[in-house]
Amino acid sequence: MKNYLTKIKTQNPLIHNITNVVAANFSANGLLAIGASPLMSAAIEEMDEVPRISQALVINIGTLMGKEVAAMVLAGKTANEVGIPVVLDPVGVGATTFRKQTVATLLKEVNFAAIRGNAGEIATIADVHWQAKGVDAGAGDADLAKIAQVVAQKYRCVAMISGATDYLSDGQRQAQIHNGTPLLPKITASGCLLSAICGAFLSVAQPEDYFHAMLEAATTYAIAGELAAQGLNPNQHGQFYIHLLDQLASITPQQILQYKRISL
Amino acid sequence: MKNYLTKIKTQNPLIHNITNVVAANFSANGLLAIGASPLMSAAIEEMDEVPRISQALVINIGTLMGKEVAAMVLAGKTANEVGIPVVLDPVGVGATTFRKQTVATLLKEVNFAAIRGNAGEIATIADVHWQAKGVDAGAGDADLAKIAQVVAQKYRCVAMISGATDYLSDGQRQAQIHNGTPLLPKITASGCLLSAICGAFLSVAQPEDYFHAMLEAATTYAIAGELAAQGLNPNQHGQFYIHLLDQLASITPQQILQYKRISL
Amino acid sequence: MKNYLTKIKTQNPLIHNITNVVAANFSANGLLAIGASPLMSAAIEEMDEVPRISQALVINIGTLMGKEVAAMVLAGKTANEVGIPVVLDPVGVGATTFRKQTVATLLKEVNFAAIRGNAGEIATIADVHWQAKGVDAGAGDADLAKIAQVVAQKYRCVAMISGATDYLSDGQRQAQIHNGTPLLPKITASGCLLSAICGAFLSVAQPEDYFHAMLEAATTYAIAGELAAQGLNPNQHGQFYIHLLDQLASITPQQILQYKRISL
């Protein structure tokens, strides 16, 4: 752990999010909790400006409209130009032709520092058959570590597959994060918020450290989830939603070191 | 009760929602809590695909934009083609000409399995004069059971009027649900979430059982509200918001049987 | 205090909000909590109708899209025509050219009863140099009371700068509100909700009393925040979010009189 968490709290980076209407409020509150500043905007009129004042860009296709694709491309290109990291969250990419085409366009036009999704989404990007259901993860038995590596190599980025175990690869290195709680997938946009938080961690790291930044982001988030679930029963979705924000604000580097369960 | 709740938890149906920006997050969390999978999308580019992978479609006009009407029509026609149930939530239909025209278009182009709204909204659809105020229910003394029946017969669907008492009709049968809590209308989108949950219950029922599915949906939701309000004072809007999600996740068929107050 | 709070709870005014996707749910719940009725709509097709059934209009540019500017102008002009108060929340106005142009257009086309923002936003409108960061307040040492006065005089409105101390001016009179809690800026859209609540207070006041209505709105909100923060530690963002809604619903005129810390 390189303690990017403390850097976020010190530097308070501005994270530009083009996200979906389901995740917008939760992602903004989660970014504030972790110590970053959220800026939500998908207006094409300002997509060549907002990335210039931001320290990272997070593109999430969860509830995109046709016109937003152009805004995403413009923001991504601007972010590439100024050199800030860009995260892609390909929500439900396997579900429709439109989403597949959108992600193909984004991957062609924009260089992503990281791509984060569930198994079905990342497998779709890797062109591996995976039984997905809508925007949910689906189930299957492919080699998730391998899929993450394929995507990382293909798009020269850090790829992360989120699930009960998180799989991380930068094409060479691999990591698995075993922290987490079954309550995380029970609240909507918990994956979207993780993508936003990945943006915050990348924003305070050097490009050669993006793998470690993503590793710390996922570990921090999963442990915050574990701490938030303490004392709750599996049906307390609402309470978990609130506790997760509390824990993202209070989690310390010491807790991360103490609770992390990572295999490399 | 035909125990559709258990079927939802077992089958985990995918519910396609075209909904408003106020309700999007809450509806998604509520659907997850009840055991369904939410998919929020209003992108016209994928409206002939998303219903094909979904088990129900819920159309809510709460904060629609002009271009979304075409998306709603396309999604509705696709849903009709593949035979999944479609729910209409005509939010604030009496408030503006645009909403009236939108609902008229939807009712002409799409066959709805169910229409759910408050008294003012359903009365507008029934062409009964009703003193509405914006998107709220307003007040009056018309015969609500009769209004539900008129709408059910006119549009060959199950009509539900939500309020302190819920009125349900499929044109022949009538039911009134006396469960609920004054805290439900105190949180925004509580009606929108009920419409989404109606979609979940319909998705696991046969068309000839839609009346019972709607009856169980409304009863389940109202009892979850009662349980969520236990121990709260009438001003604890925030706590109720969270408790309602918890109760939707934990409510059991036994609780529904124990607490239901229905007159047929 | 002229006890506008009680008037809101008695008259239950309908507040038309054109707001951003981050704030939509929270603002609606906050308006319900204070006793008003929210109506969220940015559909240009109904912008010449919704203000006619509303008692105030709140325009917030937080996540605007290009087409929404025309909707904002039309709604604003309609509101001016029927004489209801209009509030402007110029979110992040200093961040991009598009936002500056949008606010310039709005200020030219619409008469606002009140303009509320953070120091960076109001300073941008006053044409005072201010170091802003995205949609956040930034920091500086300009004379905030003077900036509020300049904006109030220039646009013949009540101007409010929100922060640890709130600065209020109608061009002649000045007030500072010292209530509040560091937790308020830790949750997203807390400023947006205050703007919506300003709309509710203005809606039950006469134009000559708008200064007092804004003073009471800001004081009520800040004290509700103080009460919501009681017993919480500075990291309990999630709990504060929920407690704030509870306190907005339960706060009494007696509490406002007891806790207010205002300098005139």
XYZ file of C-alpha atoms in Angstrom, chain B residues 5-257:
253
model
C -42.675 -12.617 -3.445
C -40.893 -15.941 -3.176
C -40.960 -16.315 -6.954
C -39.276 -12.926 -7.322
C -36.555 -13.884 -4.864
C -36.051 -17.215 -6.660
C -36.240 -16.055 -10.271
C -34.583 -12.678 -9.765
C -36.413 -11.102 -12.746
C -34.821 -8.291 -14.725
C -37.095 -5.223 -14.648
C -36.555 -2.593 -17.343
C -37.370 0.867 -16.011
C -37.803 4.041 -18.000
C -38.114 6.296 -15.047
C -37.471 9.796 -13.810
C -34.247 11.197 -12.356
C -35.782 11.615 -8.904
C -36.837 7.974 -8.635
C -34.009 6.223 -10.474
C -31.745 5.402 -7.532
C -34.529 4.651 -5.062
C -36.401 2.426 -7.524
C -33.242 0.481 -8.332
C -32.461 -0.024 -4.644
C -36.051 -1.007 -3.916
C -36.080 -3.556 -6.733
C -32.834 -5.050 -5.466
C -34.312 -5.187 -1.965
C -37.414 -7.085 -3.102
C -35.200 -9.552 -4.965
C -35.438 -8.308 -8.567
C -32.734 -6.897 -10.842
C -33.169 -3.315 -12.051
C -32.099 -2.053 -15.444
C -32.634 1.661 -15.963
C -32.507 2.807 -19.572
C -34.312 5.324 -21.730
C -31.865 5.370 -24.650
C -33.954 4.977 -27.775
C -31.018 3.202 -29.414
C -31.579 0.154 -27.235
C -35.328 0.234 -26.642
C -35.958 -2.588 -29.119
C -33.434 -4.748 -27.275
C -33.683 -4.166 -23.536
C -37.288 -5.402 -23.216
C -36.253 -8.635 -24.953
C -33.903 -9.538 -22.122
C -36.264 -8.254 -19.420
C -39.204 -9.862 -17.628
C -41.204 -6.638 -17.235
C -41.131 -3.007 -18.353
C -42.110 -0.036 -16.163
C -42.742 3.307 -17.848
C -42.793 6.350 -15.566
C -43.290 9.835 -17.006
C -42.083 11.719 -13.918
C -39.368 13.853 -15.472
C -39.583 12.953 -19.117
C -37.932 14.927 -21.860
C -39.460 15.297 -25.300
C -37.241 12.711 -26.904
C -38.005 10.136 -24.257
C -41.597 9.748 -25.425
C -40.427 7.999 -28.578
C -38.176 5.769 -26.475
C -41.119 4.884 -24.229
C -43.301 4.004 -27.212
C -40.594 1.863 -28.795
C -39.858 0.038 -25.548
C -43.566 -0.488 -24.928
C -44.175 -1.904 -28.400
C -41.190 -4.214 -28.044
C -42.421 -5.394 -24.658
C -45.867 -6.049 -26.142
C -44.285 -7.991 -28.980
C -42.365 -10.302 -26.665
C -45.268 -10.553 -24.251
C -43.812 -9.181 -21.036
C -46.086 -7.072 -18.798
C -45.842 -3.287 -19.023
C -46.703 -0.936 -16.146
C -47.577 2.739 -16.631
C -46.976 5.307 -13.886
C -48.565 8.515 -15.233
C -46.831 10.894 -12.818
C -48.539 14.285 -12.709
C -50.545 13.537 -15.860
C -53.135 16.146 -14.961
C -50.571 18.880 -14.476
C -49.675 19.820 -18.051
C -50.810 19.425 -21.654
C -47.518 17.711 -22.502
C -48.060 15.012 -19.886
C -51.669 14.479 -20.988
C -50.581 14.133 -24.605
C -47.734 11.804 -23.672
C -50.024 9.539 -21.697
C -52.603 9.610 -24.511
C -49.895 8.558 -26.957
C -48.680 5.789 -24.673
C -52.206 4.474 -24.062
C -52.857 4.439 -27.788
C -49.598 2.759 -28.821
C -48.885 0.360 -25.941
C -50.975 -2.274 -24.156
C -50.437 -1.946 -20.430
C -50.833 -4.801 -17.989
C -51.253 -2.279 -15.200
C -51.651 1.450 -14.621
C -50.751 2.753 -11.171
C -51.000 6.279 -9.889
C -52.568 8.475 -7.231
C -56.213 9.513 -7.273
C -55.664 12.644 -9.335
C -53.620 10.838 -11.960
C -55.966 7.887 -12.418
C -58.991 10.204 -12.410
C -57.381 12.216 -15.214
C -56.996 9.043 -17.228
C -60.612 8.131 -16.470
C -61.634 11.634 -17.592
C -63.203 12.292 -14.206
C -62.787 15.782 -12.845
C -60.387 15.720 -9.953
C -58.682 18.574 -8.210
C -55.018 17.741 -8.611
C -52.018 19.777 -7.519
C -48.907 19.166 -9.568
C -47.706 15.622 -9.167
C -49.449 15.204 -5.825
C -52.726 13.506 -5.216
C -54.984 16.454 -4.500
C -58.260 15.814 -2.738
C -61.855 15.128 -3.716
C -64.763 12.866 -3.102
C -65.257 10.889 -6.302
C -65.815 7.181 -6.051
C -62.270 5.863 -6.267
C -63.280 2.250 -6.648
C -65.437 3.242 -9.610
C -62.629 5.285 -11.189
C -60.241 2.340 -10.940
C -62.867 0.130 -12.581
C -63.460 2.596 -15.422
C -59.740 2.814 -16.224
C -59.336 -0.961 -15.982
C -62.199 -1.548 -18.402
C -61.219 1.236 -20.786
C -57.614 0.078 -21.115
C -58.097 -3.654 -20.372
C -55.601 -3.623 -17.561
C -55.342 -3.719 -13.814
C -55.764 -0.191 -12.461
C -54.469 0.823 -9.061
C -55.110 4.049 -7.182
C -52.609 4.512 -4.372
C -53.375 6.458 -1.229
C -54.266 5.930 2.423
C -56.409 3.146 0.990
C -55.321 1.544 -2.291
C -58.063 0.768 -4.830
C -57.533 -2.030 -7.309
C -59.660 -3.231 -10.196
C -59.314 -5.358 -13.292
C -62.654 -4.152 -14.585
C -64.585 -6.979 -12.954
C -62.992 -7.585 -9.588
C -62.334 -4.941 -6.961
C -60.021 -4.866 -3.973
C -59.080 -2.321 -1.367
C -55.859 -2.463 0.614
C -55.984 -0.730 3.961
C -52.342 -1.210 4.930
C -49.821 1.597 4.829
C -48.374 4.500 6.795
C -48.599 8.292 6.553
C -44.816 8.292 6.128
C -44.989 6.743 2.648
C -46.156 9.934 0.836
C -43.566 11.905 2.850
C -40.674 10.479 0.870
C -40.292 11.295 -2.778
C -40.718 8.564 -5.373
C -42.485 6.194 -2.995
C -45.214 5.831 -5.627
C -42.647 5.396 -8.396
C -40.989 2.607 -6.424
C -44.360 0.900 -5.930
C -44.867 0.962 -9.710
C -41.463 -0.638 -10.188
C -42.324 -3.297 -7.627
C -45.627 -3.943 -9.406
C -43.490 -4.701 -12.452
C -41.520 -7.246 -10.434
C -44.661 -8.998 -9.185
C -46.250 -9.041 -12.650
C -43.049 -10.427 -14.159
C -43.422 -13.712 -12.252
C -47.191 -14.073 -12.797
C -49.292 -15.385 -15.654
C -51.496 -12.781 -17.390
C -54.661 -14.299 -15.909
C -53.177 -13.715 -12.464
C -52.160 -10.081 -12.936
C -54.933 -8.898 -10.619
C -53.609 -11.069 -7.825
C -50.026 -10.110 -8.563
C -50.912 -6.415 -8.290
C -52.861 -7.077 -5.109
C -49.881 -8.831 -3.580
C -47.482 -6.128 -4.774
C -49.486 -3.322 -3.177
C -50.071 -5.274 0.026
C -46.413 -6.236 0.342
C -45.292 -2.666 -0.200
C -47.801 -1.169 2.232
C -46.925 -3.677 4.956
C -43.206 -3.090 4.412
C -44.035 0.589 4.940
C -45.896 -0.187 8.165
C -43.001 -2.247 9.472
C -40.511 0.450 8.429
C -42.491 3.090 10.324
C -42.512 1.120 13.573
C -40.704 3.027 16.281
C -40.345 6.167 14.137
C -42.076 9.476 14.752
C -43.897 11.160 11.838
C -40.961 13.508 11.177
C -38.311 10.846 10.664
C -38.512 10.981 6.871
C -34.855 10.125 6.422
C -34.900 7.131 8.719
C -38.088 5.887 7.051
C -36.423 6.071 3.631
C -33.692 3.718 4.875
C -35.955 1.444 6.926
C -38.253 0.949 3.935
C -35.379 -0.518 1.906
C -34.479 -2.762 4.851
C -38.056 -3.986 5.191
C -38.510 -4.615 1.471
C -35.498 -6.899 1.705
C -36.633 -8.709 4.841
C -40.419 -8.956 4.508
C -41.687 -12.537 4.424
C -44.825 -14.218 3.025
C -45.758 -14.977 6.630
C -45.706 -11.282 7.541
C -47.868 -10.469 4.547
C -50.462 -13.048 5.573
